[in-house]
CSV table of C-alpha atoms in Angstrom, one decimal:
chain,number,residue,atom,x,y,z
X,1244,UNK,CA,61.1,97.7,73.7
X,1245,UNK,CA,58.0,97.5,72.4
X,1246,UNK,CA,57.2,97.7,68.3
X,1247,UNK,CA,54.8,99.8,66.5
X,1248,UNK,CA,54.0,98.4,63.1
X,1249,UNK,CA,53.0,100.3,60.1
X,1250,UNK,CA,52.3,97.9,57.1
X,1251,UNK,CA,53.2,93.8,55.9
X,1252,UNK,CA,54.7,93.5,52.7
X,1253,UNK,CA,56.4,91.4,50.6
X,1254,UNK,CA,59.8,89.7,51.9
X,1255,UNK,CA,61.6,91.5,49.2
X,1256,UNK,CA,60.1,95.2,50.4
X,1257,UNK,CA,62.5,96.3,53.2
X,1258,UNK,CA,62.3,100.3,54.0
X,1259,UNK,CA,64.3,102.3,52.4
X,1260,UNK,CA,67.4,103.8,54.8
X,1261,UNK,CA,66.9,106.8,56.2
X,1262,UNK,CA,63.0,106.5,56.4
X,1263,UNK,CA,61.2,108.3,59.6
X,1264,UNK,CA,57.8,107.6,60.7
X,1265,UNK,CA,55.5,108.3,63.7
X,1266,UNK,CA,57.7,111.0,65.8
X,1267,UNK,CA,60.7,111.0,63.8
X,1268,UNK,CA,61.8,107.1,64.8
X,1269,UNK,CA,63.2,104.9,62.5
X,1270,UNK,CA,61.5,102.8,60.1
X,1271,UNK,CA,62.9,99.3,60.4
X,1272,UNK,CA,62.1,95.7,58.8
X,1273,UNK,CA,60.8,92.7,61.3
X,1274,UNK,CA,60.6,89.2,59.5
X,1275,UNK,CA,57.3,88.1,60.3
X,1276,UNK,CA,57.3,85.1,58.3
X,1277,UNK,CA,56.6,84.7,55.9
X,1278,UNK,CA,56.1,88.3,55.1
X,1279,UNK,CA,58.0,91.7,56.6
X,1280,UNK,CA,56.5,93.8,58.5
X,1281,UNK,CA,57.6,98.0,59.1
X,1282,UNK,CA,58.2,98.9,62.0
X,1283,UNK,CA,59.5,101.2,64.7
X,1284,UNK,CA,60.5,100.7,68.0
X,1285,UNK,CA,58.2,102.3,70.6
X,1286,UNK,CA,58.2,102.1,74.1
X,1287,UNK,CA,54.8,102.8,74.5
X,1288,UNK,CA,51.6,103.0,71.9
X,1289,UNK,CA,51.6,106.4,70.6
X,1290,UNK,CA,48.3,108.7,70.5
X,1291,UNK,CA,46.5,110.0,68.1
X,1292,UNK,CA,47.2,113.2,66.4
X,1293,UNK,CA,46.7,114.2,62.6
X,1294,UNK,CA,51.0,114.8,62.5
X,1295,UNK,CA,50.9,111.4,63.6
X,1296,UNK,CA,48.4,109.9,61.6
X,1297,UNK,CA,50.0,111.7,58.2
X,1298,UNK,CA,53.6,110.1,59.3
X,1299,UNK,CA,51.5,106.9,59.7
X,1300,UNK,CA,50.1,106.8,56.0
X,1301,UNK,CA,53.3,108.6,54.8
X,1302,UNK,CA,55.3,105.0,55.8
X,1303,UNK,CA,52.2,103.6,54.3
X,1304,UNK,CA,52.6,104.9,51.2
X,1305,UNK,CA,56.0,104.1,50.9
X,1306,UNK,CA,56.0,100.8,51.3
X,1307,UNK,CA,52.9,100.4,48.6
X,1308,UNK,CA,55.4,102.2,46.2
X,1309,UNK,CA,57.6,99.2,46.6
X,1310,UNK,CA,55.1,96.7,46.2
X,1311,UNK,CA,51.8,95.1,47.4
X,1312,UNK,CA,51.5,95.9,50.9
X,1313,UNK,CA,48.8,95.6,53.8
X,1314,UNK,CA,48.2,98.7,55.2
X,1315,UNK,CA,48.0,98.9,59.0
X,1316,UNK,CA,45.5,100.8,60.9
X,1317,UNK,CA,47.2,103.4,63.3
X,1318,UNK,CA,47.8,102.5,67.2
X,1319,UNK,CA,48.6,98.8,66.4
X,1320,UNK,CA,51.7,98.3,68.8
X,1321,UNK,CA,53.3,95.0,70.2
X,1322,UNK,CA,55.5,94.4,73.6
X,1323,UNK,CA,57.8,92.7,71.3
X,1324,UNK,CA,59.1,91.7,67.6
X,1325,UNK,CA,58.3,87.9,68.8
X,1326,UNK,CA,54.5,88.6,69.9
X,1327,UNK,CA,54.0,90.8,66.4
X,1328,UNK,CA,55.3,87.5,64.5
X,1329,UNK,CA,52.8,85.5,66.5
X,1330,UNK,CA,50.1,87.6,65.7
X,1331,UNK,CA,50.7,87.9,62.3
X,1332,UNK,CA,51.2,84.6,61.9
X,1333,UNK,CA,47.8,83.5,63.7
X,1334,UNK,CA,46.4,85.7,60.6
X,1335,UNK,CA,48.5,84.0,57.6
X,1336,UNK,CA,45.8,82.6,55.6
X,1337,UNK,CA,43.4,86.1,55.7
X,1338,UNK,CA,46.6,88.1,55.0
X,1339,UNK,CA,47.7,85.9,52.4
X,1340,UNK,CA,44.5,86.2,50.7
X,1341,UNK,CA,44.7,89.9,51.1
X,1342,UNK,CA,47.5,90.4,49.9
X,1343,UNK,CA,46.2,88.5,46.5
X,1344,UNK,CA,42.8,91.0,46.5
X,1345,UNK,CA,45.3,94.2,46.4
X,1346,UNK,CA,48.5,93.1,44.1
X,1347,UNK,CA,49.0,95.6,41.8
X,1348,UNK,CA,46.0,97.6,42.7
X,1349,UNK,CA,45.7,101.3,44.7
X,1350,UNK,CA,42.7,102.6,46.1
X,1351,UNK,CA,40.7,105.7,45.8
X,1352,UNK,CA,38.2,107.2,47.6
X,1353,UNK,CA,34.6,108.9,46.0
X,1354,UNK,CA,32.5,111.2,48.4
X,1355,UNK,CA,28.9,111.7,47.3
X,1356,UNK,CA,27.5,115.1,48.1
X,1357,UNK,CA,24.5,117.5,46.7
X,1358,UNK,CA,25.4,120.5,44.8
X,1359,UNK,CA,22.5,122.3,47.0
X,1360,UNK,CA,22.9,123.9,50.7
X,1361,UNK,CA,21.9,120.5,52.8
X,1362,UNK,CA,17.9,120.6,53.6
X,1363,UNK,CA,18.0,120.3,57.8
X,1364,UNK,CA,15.8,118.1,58.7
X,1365,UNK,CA,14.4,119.5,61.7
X,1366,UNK,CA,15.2,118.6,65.1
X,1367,UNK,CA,12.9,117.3,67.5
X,1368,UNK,CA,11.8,120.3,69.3
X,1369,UNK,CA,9.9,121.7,71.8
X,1370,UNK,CA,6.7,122.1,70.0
X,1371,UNK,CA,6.9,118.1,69.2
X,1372,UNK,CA,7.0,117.6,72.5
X,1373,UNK,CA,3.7,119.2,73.7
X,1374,UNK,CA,1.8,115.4,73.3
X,1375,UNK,CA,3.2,112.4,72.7
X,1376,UNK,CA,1.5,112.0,69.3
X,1377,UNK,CA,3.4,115.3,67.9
X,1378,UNK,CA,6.9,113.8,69.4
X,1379,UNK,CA,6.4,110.4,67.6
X,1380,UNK,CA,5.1,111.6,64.5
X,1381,UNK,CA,8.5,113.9,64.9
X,1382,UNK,CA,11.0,110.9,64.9
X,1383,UNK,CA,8.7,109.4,62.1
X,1384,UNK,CA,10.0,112.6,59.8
X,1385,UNK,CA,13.4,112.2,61.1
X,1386,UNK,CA,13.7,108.5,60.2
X,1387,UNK,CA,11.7,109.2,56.7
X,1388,UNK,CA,14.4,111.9,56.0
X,1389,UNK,CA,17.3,109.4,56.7
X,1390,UNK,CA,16.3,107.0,54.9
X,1391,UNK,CA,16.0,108.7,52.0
X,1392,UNK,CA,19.0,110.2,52.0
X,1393,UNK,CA,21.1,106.6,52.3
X,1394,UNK,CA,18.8,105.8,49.7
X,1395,UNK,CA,20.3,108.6,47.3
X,1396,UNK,CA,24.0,107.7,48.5
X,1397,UNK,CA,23.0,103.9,47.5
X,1398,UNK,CA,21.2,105.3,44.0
X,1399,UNK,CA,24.3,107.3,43.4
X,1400,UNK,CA,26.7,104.3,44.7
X,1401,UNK,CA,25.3,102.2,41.5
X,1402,UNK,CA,25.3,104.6,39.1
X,1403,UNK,CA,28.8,105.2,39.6
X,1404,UNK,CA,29.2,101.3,39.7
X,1405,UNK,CA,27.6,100.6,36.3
X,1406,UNK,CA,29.6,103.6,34.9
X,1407,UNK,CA,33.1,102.2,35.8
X,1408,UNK,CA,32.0,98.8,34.9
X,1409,UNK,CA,35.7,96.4,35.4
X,1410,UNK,CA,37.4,99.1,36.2
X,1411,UNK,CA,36.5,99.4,40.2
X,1412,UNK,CA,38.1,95.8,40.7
X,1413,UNK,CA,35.9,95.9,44.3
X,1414,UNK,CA,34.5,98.6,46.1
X,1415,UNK,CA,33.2,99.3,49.3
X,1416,UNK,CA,30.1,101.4,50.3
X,1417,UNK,CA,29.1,103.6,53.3
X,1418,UNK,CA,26.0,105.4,53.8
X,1419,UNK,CA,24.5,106.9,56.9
X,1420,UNK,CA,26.9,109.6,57.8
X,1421,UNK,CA,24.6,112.2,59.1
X,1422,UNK,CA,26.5,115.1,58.1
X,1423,UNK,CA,26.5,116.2,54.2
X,1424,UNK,CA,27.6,113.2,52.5
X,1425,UNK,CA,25.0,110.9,51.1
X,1426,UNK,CA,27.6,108.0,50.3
X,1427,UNK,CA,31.4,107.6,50.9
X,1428,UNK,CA,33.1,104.9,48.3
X,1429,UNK,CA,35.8,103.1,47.8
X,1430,UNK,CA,37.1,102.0,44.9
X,1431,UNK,CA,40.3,99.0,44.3
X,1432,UNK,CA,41.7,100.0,41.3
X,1433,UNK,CA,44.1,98.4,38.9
X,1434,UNK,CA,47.5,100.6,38.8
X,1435,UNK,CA,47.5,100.3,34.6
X,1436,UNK,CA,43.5,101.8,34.6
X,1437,UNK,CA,43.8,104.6,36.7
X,1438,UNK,CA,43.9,107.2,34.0
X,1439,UNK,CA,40.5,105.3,32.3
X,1440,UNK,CA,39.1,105.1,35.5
X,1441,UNK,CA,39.9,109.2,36.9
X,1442,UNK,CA,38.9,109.8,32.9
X,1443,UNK,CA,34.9,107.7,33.8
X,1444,UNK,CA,34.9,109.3,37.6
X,1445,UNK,CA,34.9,113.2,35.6
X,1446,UNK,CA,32.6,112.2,32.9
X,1447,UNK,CA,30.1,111.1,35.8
X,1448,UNK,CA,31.0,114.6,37.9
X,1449,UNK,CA,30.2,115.9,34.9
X,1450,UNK,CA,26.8,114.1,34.4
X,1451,UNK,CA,25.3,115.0,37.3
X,1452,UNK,CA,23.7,118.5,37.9
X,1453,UNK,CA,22.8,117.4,41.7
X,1454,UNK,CA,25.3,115.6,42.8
X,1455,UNK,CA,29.2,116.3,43.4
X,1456,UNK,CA,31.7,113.5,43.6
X,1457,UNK,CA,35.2,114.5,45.7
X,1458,UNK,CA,37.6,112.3,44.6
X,1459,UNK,CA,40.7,111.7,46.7
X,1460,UNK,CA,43.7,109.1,45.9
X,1461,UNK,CA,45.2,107.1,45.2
X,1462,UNK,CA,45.6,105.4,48.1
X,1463,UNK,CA,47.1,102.5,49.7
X,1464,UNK,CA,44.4,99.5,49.8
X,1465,UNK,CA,43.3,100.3,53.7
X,1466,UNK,CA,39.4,99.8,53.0
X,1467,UNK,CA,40.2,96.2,51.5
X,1468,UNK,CA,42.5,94.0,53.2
X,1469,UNK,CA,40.2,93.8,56.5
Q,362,UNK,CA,55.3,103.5,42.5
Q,363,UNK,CA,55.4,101.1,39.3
Q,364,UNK,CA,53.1,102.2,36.4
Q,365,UNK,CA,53.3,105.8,36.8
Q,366,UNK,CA,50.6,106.2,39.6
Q,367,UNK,CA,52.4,108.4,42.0
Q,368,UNK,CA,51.2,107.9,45.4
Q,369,UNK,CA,52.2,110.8,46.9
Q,370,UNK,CA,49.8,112.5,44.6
Q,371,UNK,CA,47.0,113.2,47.5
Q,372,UNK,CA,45.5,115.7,46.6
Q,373,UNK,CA,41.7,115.8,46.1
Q,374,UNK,CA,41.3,115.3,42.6
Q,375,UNK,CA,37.8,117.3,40.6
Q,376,UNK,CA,36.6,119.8,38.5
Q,377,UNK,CA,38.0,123.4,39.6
Q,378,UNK,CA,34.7,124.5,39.5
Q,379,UNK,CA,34.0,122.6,42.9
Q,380,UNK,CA,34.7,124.1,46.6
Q,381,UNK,CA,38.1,123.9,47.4
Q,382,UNK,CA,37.8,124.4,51.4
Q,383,UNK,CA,34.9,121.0,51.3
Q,384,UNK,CA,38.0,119.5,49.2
Q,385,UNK,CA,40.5,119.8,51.7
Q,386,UNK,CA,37.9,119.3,54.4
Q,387,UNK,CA,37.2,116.0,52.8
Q,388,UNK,CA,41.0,114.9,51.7
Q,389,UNK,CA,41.8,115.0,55.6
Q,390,UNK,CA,38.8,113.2,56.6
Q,391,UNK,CA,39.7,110.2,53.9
Q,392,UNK,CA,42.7,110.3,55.6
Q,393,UNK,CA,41.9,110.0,59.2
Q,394,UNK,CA,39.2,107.3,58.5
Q,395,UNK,CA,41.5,105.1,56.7
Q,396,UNK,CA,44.0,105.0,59.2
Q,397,UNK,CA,42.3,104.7,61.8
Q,398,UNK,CA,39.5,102.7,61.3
Q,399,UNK,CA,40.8,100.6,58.1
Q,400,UNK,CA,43.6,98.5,57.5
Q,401,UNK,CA,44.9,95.5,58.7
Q,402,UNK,CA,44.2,95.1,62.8
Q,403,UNK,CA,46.8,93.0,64.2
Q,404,UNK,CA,46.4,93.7,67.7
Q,405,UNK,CA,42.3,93.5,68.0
Q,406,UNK,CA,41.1,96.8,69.3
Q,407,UNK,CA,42.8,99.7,70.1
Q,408,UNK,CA,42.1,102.7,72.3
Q,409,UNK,CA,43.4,105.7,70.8
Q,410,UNK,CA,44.3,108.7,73.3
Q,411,UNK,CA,43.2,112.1,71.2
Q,412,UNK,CA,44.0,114.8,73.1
Q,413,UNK,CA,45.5,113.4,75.8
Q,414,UNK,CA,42.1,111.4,76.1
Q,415,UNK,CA,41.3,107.7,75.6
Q,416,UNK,CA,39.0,107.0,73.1
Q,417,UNK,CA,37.8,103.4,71.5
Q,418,UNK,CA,37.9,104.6,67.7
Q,419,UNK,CA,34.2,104.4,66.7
Q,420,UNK,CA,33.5,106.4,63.8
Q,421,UNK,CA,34.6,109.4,62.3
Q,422,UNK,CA,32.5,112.2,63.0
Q,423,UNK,CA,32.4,110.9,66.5
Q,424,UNK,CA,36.5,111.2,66.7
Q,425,UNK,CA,36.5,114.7,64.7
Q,426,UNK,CA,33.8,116.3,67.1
Q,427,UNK,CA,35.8,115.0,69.8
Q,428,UNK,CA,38.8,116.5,69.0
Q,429,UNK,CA,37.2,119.7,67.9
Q,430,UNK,CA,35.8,119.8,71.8
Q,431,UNK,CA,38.7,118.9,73.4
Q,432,UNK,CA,40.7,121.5,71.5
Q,433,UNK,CA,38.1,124.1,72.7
Q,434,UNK,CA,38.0,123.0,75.9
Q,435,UNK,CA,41.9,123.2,76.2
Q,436,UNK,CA,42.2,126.3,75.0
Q,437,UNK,CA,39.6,127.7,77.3
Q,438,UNK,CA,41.5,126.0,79.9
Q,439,UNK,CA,44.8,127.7,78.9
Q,440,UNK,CA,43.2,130.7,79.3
Q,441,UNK,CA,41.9,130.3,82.5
């Protein structure tokens, strides 16, 4: 039987009787020394579905409300409790560090979008392609257009940054999505300053007349134990 | 969880004032990309079936127009 694992915590962290995961199964402790990981047996790796992925996160969750933990991405299955301990033992030293980055700490999650309708940039069409001088000068826009618009999310990224000063322990920063968020961020947060640091995050939605933040969280530390 | 920060508390946290169908549009998506593209990767990569399809995770908006798609083309085929 194979094992589909959810999270590593700390030895001391076991699941809580009675707790379900991915369809329904059990949620069981495997000693992966020297930490425990959750786990439920699977035959096969499961697929994809949001149900799944929300029973997923829900284990997830309740292992970081037990203690530091290491979140595991989803579809991460073994042929065996002995090949999982190998594996996470081949990893110690990175999980061990990780584990250090996010004790005590929760994560949340900052979307950066404008307050206007989203200016299309406009496609590449069939009037750019009459000569080969309209069609490059085209992807020239295109690119422009991009460009600026990371270069918002980044602007917005260290605004937010110098606002929150100490209290975003370590963040992480995408831009580039190419629908209508400029920047997606996330930010590790000390459990005993999340008040102070929801308290900054509405003083800055409040600060800024072209910009909305979307704040989700708190969430277990997935964005920072890669 | 210790410290009073409740994690089951997922909701999409702002000002009233702000659009409350982007909100939940944006709570599910912080969702899906951290578990499935974050976390701790103990196995290297994973393909991930959506839909009954294989798919190599890589990125987002990739997986979500995916399974938009496939949904469409399912039900189409239900229909047929």
């Amino acid at each position: 039987m194979g094992v589909y694992v959810y999270c590593l915590a700390e030895p001391d962290a076991r699941p809580p009787d009675g707790l379900r995961g991915v369809d329904d199964s059990s949620v069981v402790a495997c000693a992966v020394d020297p930490f425990i990981a959750w786990c439920s047996a699977f035959e096969d790796p499961p697929s994809a579905s949001v149900e799944r992925i929300r029973r997923h996160n829900a284990v997830v969750e309740a292992a970081a409300s037990a203690g530091a933990t290491l979140p595991v991405r989803f579809g991460q299955w073994l042929e065996s409790a002995a090949a999982l301990a190998h594996s996470v033992r081949a990893g110690r030293e990175a999980h061990e560090a990780a584990f250090r980055r996010v004790a005590g700490a929760v994560e949340f999650a900052v979307s950066v979008v404008p307050r206007s309708p989203r200016r299309r940039v406009a496609p590449v069409g069939d009037a750019d392609r009459r000569s080969g001088r309209a069609y490059m000068e085209a992807l020239v826009r295109r690119a422009a257009a991009e460009r600026t618009k990371a270069s918002r999310g980044e602007d917005a990224a260290a605004a937010i940054r110098s606002a929150l000063g100490p209290l975003a322990r370590d963040e992480r920063v995408t831009t580039g999505d190419d629908g209508r968020v400029l920047a997606r961020i996330a930010h590790l947060v000390r459990r005993g300053d999340v008040d102070a640091y929801r308290r900054t995050l509405y003083a800055c939605m409040g600060d800024s007349p072209r910009l909305q933040l979307l704040l989700t969280g708190p969430w277990p530390p997935y964005s920072f134990v890669g | 969880m210790s410290e009073g920060v409740e994690m089951e508390r997922r909701a999409t946290e702002s000002p009233p004032e702000h659009d409350a169908k982007l909100h939940e549009h944006v709570a599910l998506v912080d969702l899906v990309d951290r578990v499935l593209d974050r976390g701790v990767c103990v196995t290297g990569d994973v393909v991930v079936s959506v839909a009954g399809i294989d798919l190599l995770y890589v990125g987002l908006r990739v997986l979500l127009g995916s399974v938009e798609t496939l949904e469409g083309v399912r039900s189409r085929e239900s229909e047929a």
